[in-house]
Coordinates of C-alpha atoms in Angstrom, one line a residue:
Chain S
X1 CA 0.0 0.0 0.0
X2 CA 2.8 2.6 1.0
X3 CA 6.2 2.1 -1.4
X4 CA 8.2 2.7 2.2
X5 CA 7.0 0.9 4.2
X6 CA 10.1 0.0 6.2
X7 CA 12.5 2.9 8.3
X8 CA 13.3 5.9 5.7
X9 CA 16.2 5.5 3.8
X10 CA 18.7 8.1 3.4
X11 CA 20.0 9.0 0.1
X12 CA 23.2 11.7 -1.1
X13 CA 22.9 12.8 -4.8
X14 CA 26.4 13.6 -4.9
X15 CA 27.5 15.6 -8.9
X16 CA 31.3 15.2 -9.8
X17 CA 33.5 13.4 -11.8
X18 CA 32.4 9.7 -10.9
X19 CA 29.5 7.2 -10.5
X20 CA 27.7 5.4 -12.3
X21 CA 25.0 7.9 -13.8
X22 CA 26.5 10.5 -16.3
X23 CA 25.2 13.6 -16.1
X24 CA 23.2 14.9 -19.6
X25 CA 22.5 18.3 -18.8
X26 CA 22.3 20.7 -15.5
X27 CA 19.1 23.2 -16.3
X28 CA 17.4 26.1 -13.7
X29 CA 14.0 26.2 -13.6
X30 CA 13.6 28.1 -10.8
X31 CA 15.6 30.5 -8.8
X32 CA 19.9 29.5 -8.4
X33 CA 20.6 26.5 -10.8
X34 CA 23.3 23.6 -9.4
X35 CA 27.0 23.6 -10.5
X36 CA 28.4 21.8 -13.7
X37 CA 29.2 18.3 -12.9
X38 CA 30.0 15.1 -15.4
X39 CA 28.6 12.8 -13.4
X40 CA 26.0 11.9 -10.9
X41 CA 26.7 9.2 -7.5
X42 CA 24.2 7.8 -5.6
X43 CA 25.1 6.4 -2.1
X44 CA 22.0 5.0 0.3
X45 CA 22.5 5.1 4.2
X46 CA 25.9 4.5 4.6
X47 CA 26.9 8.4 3.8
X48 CA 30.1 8.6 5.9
X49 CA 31.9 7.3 3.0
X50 CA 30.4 10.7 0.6
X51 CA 33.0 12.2 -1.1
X52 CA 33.1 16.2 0.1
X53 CA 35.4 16.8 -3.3
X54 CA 32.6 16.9 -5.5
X55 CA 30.8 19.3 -6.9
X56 CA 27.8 19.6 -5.3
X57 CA 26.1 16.8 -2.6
X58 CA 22.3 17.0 -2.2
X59 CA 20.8 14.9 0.9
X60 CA 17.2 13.5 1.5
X61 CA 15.5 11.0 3.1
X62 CA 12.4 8.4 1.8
X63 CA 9.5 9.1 4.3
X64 CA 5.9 8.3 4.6
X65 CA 3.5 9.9 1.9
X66 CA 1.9 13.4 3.5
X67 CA -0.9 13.5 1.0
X68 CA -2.1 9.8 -0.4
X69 CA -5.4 8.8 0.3
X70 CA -5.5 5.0 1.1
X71 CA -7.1 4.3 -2.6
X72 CA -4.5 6.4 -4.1
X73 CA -1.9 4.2 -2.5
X74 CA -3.5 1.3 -3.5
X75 CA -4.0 2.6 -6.9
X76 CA -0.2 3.6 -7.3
X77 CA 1.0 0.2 -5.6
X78 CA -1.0 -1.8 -8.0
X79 CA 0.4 0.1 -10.9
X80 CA 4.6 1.2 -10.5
X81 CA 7.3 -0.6 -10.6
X82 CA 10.7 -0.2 -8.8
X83 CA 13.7 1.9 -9.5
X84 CA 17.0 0.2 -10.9
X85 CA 15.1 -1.6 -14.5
X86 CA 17.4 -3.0 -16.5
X87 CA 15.4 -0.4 -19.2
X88 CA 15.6 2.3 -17.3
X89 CA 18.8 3.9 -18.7
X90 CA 17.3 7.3 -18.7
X91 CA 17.1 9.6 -15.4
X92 CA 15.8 12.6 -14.3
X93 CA 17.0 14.3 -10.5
X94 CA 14.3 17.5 -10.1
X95 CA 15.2 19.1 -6.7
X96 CA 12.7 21.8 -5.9
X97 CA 12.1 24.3 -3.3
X98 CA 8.4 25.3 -1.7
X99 CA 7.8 28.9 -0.7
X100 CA 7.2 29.5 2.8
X101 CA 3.4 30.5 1.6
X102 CA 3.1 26.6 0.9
X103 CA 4.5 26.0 4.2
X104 CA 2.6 28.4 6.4
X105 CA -0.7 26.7 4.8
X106 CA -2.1 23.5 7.1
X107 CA -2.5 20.2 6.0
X108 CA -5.7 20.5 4.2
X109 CA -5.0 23.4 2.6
X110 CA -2.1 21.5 1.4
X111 CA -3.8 18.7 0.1
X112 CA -6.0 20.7 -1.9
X113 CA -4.0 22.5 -3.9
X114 CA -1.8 19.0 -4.1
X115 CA -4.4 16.6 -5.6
X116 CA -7.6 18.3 -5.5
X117 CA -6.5 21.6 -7.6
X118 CA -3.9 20.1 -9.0
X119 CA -4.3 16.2 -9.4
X120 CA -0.7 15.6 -8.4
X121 CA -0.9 12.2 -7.7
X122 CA -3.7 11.4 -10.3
X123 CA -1.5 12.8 -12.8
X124 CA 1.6 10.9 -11.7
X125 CA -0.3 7.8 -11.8
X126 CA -1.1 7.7 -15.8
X127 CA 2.6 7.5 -16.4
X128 CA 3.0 4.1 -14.7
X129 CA 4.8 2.5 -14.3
X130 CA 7.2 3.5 -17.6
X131 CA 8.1 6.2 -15.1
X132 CA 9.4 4.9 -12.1
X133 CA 9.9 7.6 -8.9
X134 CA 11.0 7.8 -5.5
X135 CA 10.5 11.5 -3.4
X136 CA 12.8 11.9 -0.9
X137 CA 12.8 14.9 1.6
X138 CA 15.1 17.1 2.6
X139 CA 13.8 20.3 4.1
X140 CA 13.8 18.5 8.2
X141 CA 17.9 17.7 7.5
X142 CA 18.9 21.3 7.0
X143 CA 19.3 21.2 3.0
X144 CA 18.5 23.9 0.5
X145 CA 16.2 21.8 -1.4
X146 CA 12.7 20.5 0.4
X147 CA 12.2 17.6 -2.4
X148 CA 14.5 15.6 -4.3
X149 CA 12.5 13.9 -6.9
X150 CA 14.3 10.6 -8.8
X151 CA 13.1 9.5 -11.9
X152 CA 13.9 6.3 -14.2
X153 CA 12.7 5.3 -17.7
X154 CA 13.7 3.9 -20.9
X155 CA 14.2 6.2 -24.1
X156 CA 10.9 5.3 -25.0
X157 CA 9.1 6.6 -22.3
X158 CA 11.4 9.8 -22.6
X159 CA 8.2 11.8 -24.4
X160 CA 5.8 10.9 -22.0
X161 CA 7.8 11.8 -18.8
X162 CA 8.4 15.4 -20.9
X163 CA 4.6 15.7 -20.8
X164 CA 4.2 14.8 -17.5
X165 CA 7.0 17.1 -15.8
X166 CA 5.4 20.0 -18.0
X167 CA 2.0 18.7 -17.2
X168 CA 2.6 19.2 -13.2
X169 CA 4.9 22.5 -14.0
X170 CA 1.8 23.9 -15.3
X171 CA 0.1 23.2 -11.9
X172 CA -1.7 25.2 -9.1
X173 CA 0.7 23.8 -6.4
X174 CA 3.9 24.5 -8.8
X175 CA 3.2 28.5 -8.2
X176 CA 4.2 27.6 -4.8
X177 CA 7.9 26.4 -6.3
X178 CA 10.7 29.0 -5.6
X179 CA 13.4 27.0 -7.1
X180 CA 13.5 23.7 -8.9
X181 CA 16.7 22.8 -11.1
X182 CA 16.3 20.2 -13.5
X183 CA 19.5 17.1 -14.0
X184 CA 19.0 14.3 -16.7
X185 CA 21.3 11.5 -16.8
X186 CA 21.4 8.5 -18.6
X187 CA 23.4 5.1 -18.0
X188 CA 24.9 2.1 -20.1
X189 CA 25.9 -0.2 -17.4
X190 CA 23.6 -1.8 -15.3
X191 CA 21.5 -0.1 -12.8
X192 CA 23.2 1.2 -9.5
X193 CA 19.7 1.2 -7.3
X194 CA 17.6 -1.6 -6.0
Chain R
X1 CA -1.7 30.0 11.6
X2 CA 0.9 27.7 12.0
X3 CA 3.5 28.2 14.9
X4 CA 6.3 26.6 12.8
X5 CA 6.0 29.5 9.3
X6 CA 9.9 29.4 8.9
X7 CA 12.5 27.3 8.7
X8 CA 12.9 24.0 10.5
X9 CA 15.0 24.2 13.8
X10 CA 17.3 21.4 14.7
X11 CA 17.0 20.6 18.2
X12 CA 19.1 18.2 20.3
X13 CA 18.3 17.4 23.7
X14 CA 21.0 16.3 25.5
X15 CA 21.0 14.2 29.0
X16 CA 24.6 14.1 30.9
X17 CA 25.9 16.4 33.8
X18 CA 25.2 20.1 32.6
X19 CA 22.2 22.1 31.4
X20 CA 19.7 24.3 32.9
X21 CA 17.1 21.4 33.4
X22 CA 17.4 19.3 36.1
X23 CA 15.9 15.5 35.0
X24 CA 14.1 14.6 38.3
X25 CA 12.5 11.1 36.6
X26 CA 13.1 9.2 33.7
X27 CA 10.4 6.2 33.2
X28 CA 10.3 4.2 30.2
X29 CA 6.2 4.0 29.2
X30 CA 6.3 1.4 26.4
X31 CA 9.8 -0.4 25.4
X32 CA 13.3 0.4 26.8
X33 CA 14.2 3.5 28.4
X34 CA 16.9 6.1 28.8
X35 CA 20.0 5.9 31.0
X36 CA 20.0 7.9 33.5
X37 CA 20.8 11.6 33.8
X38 CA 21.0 14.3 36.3
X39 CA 20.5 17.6 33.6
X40 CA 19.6 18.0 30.1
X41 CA 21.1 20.5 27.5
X42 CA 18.9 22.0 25.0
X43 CA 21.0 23.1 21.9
X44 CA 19.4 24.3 19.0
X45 CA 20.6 25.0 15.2
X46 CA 24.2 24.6 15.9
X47 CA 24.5 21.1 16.8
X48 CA 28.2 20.7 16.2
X49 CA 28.9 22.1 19.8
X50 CA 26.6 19.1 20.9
X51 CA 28.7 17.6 23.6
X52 CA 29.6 13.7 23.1
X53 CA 30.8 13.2 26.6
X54 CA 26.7 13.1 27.7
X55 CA 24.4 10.3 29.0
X56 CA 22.3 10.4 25.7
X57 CA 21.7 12.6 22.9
X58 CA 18.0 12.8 21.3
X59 CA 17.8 14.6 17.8
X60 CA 14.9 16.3 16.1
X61 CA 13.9 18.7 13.9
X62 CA 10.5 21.2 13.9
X63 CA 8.4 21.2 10.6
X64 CA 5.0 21.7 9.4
X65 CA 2.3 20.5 11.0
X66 CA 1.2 16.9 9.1
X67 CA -2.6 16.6 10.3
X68 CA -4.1 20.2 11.1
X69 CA -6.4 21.5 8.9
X70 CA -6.6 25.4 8.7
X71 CA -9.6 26.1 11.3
X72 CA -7.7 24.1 14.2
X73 CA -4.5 25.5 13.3
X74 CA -6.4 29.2 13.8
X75 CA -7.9 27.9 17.3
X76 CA -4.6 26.5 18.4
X77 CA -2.6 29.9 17.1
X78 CA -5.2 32.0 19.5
X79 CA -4.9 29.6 22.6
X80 CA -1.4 29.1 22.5
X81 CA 1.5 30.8 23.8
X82 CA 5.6 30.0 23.5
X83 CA 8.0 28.4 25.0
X84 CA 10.0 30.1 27.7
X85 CA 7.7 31.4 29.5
X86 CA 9.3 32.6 33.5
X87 CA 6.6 30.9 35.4
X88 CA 7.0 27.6 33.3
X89 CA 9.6 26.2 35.6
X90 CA 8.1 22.5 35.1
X91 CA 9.1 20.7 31.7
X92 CA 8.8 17.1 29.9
X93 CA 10.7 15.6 27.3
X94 CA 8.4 12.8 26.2
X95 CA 10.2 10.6 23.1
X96 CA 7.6 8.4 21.1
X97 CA 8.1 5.4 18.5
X98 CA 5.5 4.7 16.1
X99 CA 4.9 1.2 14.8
X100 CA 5.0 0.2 11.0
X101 CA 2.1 -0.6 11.0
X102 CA 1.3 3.5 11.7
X103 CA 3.6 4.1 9.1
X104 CA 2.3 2.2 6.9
X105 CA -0.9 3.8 6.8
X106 CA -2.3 6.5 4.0
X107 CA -2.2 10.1 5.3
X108 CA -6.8 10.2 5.4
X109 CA -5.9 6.9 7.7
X110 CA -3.6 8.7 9.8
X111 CA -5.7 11.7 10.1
X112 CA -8.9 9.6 11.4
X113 CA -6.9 7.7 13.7
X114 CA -5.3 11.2 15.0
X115 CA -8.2 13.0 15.7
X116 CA -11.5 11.9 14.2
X117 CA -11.0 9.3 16.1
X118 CA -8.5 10.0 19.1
X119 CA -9.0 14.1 19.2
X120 CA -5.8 14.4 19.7
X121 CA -5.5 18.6 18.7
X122 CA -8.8 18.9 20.1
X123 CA -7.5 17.4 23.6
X124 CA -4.7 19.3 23.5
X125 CA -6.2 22.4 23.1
X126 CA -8.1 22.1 26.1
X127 CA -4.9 22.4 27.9
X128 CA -4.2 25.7 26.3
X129 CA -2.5 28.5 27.1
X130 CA -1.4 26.7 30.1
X131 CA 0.7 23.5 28.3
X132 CA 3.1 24.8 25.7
X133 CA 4.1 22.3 23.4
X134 CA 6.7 21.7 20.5
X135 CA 7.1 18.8 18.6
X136 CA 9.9 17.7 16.5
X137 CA 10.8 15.1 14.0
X138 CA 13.8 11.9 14.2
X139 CA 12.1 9.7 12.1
X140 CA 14.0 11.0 8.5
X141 CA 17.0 11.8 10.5
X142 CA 17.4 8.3 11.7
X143 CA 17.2 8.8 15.4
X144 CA 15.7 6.3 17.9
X145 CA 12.4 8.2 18.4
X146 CA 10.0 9.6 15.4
X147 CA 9.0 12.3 17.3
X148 CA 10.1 14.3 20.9
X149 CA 7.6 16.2 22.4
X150 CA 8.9 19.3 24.6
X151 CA 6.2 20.5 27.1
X152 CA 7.0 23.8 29.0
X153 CA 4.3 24.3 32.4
X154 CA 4.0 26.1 35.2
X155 CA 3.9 24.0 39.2
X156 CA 0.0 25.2 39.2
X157 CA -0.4 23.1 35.5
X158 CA 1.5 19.9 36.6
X159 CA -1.8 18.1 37.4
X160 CA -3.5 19.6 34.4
X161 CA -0.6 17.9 32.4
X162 CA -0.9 14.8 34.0
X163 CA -4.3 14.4 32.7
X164 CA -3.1 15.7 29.4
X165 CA -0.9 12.7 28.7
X166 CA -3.3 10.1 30.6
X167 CA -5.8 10.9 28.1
X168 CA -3.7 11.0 24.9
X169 CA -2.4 7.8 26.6
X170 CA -5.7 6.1 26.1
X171 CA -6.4 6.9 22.8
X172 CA -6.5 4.6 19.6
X173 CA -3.7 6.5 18.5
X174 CA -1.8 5.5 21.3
X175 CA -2.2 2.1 20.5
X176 CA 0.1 2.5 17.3
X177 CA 3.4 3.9 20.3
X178 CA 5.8 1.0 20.5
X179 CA 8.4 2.8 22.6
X180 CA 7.9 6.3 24.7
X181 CA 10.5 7.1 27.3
X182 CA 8.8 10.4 30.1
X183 CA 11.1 12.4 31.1
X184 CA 10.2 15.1 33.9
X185 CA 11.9 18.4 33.9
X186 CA 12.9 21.2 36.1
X187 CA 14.2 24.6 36.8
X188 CA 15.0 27.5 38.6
X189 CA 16.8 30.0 36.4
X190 CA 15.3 32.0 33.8
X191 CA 14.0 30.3 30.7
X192 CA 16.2 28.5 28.4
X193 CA 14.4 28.3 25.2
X194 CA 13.2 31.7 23.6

């Protein structure tokens, strides 16, 4: 029913010169955009070992959904598949930013704007599961981006998630975005998550 | 509208020898408790000063609200009033674990079991301005508790509190706690947290 169910996991999207993802383009969207980096690491719960000479390390953690209604969950967990498909050699890392306006508003308030005005999840759900996702939060650690958003599809699916990222950028609850940089990455090898 | 508009706070709250708070009980209330302590350090933001030498160290950060919706965040903004208060020379540090199975719940699940059906804002606005409250967040940092509770009182509240946490105690929600350590609190000097 919930994609994380088990303790959160805690992720560093670490842009430099190594790992396994190589880094396609670095694009603002939104306010400051990231450094230039060739290519993208991604280390789970064991970040003591994160290199510091990169160019840039971004941290989040997986967490409970804040917004999914119970048949929304079940609706998604019927539908998506994991991360780390042999397919999948297409990426997308979208870290974004919410305005304090989104964050002084309570949780209904939040929830309306989120599915309700803007049909977030509803939205996310008719690109299933070619487009695979996992949110991770960052705003509770201290970290200059609230979301990190990871994406993985094949090439073929590389139209549709174009449509959907412009589809939710045209959204109520993206007016509340103050900054949002856009990373695409692609791989050769096999796939580094799981 | 909501007491926590900016920017998280990191919090630790740290049980050794020093600090303004003296710990006058520590009592485990579901699952293992604490080693003992005779004070406890409140540090906030800069947490690199956080002294390892101590009995314990609890981490957590402050963040939106997850369940209250806008016209209980209003009634709780009107009845409440901050931490630090002079008179508020009595304080608890209650830390609470949440079972998977809470966590693994849909946020409209959550929200009936929080208050539809265990009142849990409601109760504690009853307790208003006398209780003041602030909650913050382990679970995505991965500390030992998902959330620490921080009441501030005054010697004429203590048995208002006490019937506080015996109600919330008895509530469905409650039923979901695996581990919740209560530790009693108090002072003499001037208040600590502003």
């Amino acid at each position: 029913m919930n994609a994380y169910i088990g303790r959160p996991i805690s992720v560093a999207f670490v842009g430099g010169d190594v790992g396994q993802w190589r880094i396609d383009s670095i694009r603002s969207v939104a306010g400051d955009s990231l450094p230039d980096a060739k290519r993208l690491a991604v280390f789970e719960q064991n970040l003591e070992n994160v290199s510091t000479g990169s160019a840039w390390i971004l941290r989040g953690s997986t967490s409970n959904a804040r917004y999914t209604f119970q048949k929304e969950a079940e609706a998604l967990s019927e539908a998506q598949e994991g991360l780390g498909r042999p397919q999948a050699t297409c990426a997308a890392l979208i870290p974004v930013r919410k305005s304090s306006a989104w964050w002084s508003l309570a949780q209904d308030q939040r929830r309306s704007i989120f599915e309700d005005q803007s049909h977030h999840i509803r939205i996310g759900l008719e690109y299933l599961p070619g487009v695979s996702r996992r949110l991770h939060h960052g705003r509770e650690l201290g970290e200059p981006f609230d979301f990190l958003t990871w994406f993985e599809y094949s090439p073929e699916d590389s139209e549709a998630f174009e449509n959907l990222v412009a589809r939710l950028r045209q959204t109520t609850e993206w007016g509340f975005v103050d900054r949002e940089v856009d990373v695409r990455l692609s791989r050769t090898s096999r796939p580094q998550l799981s």
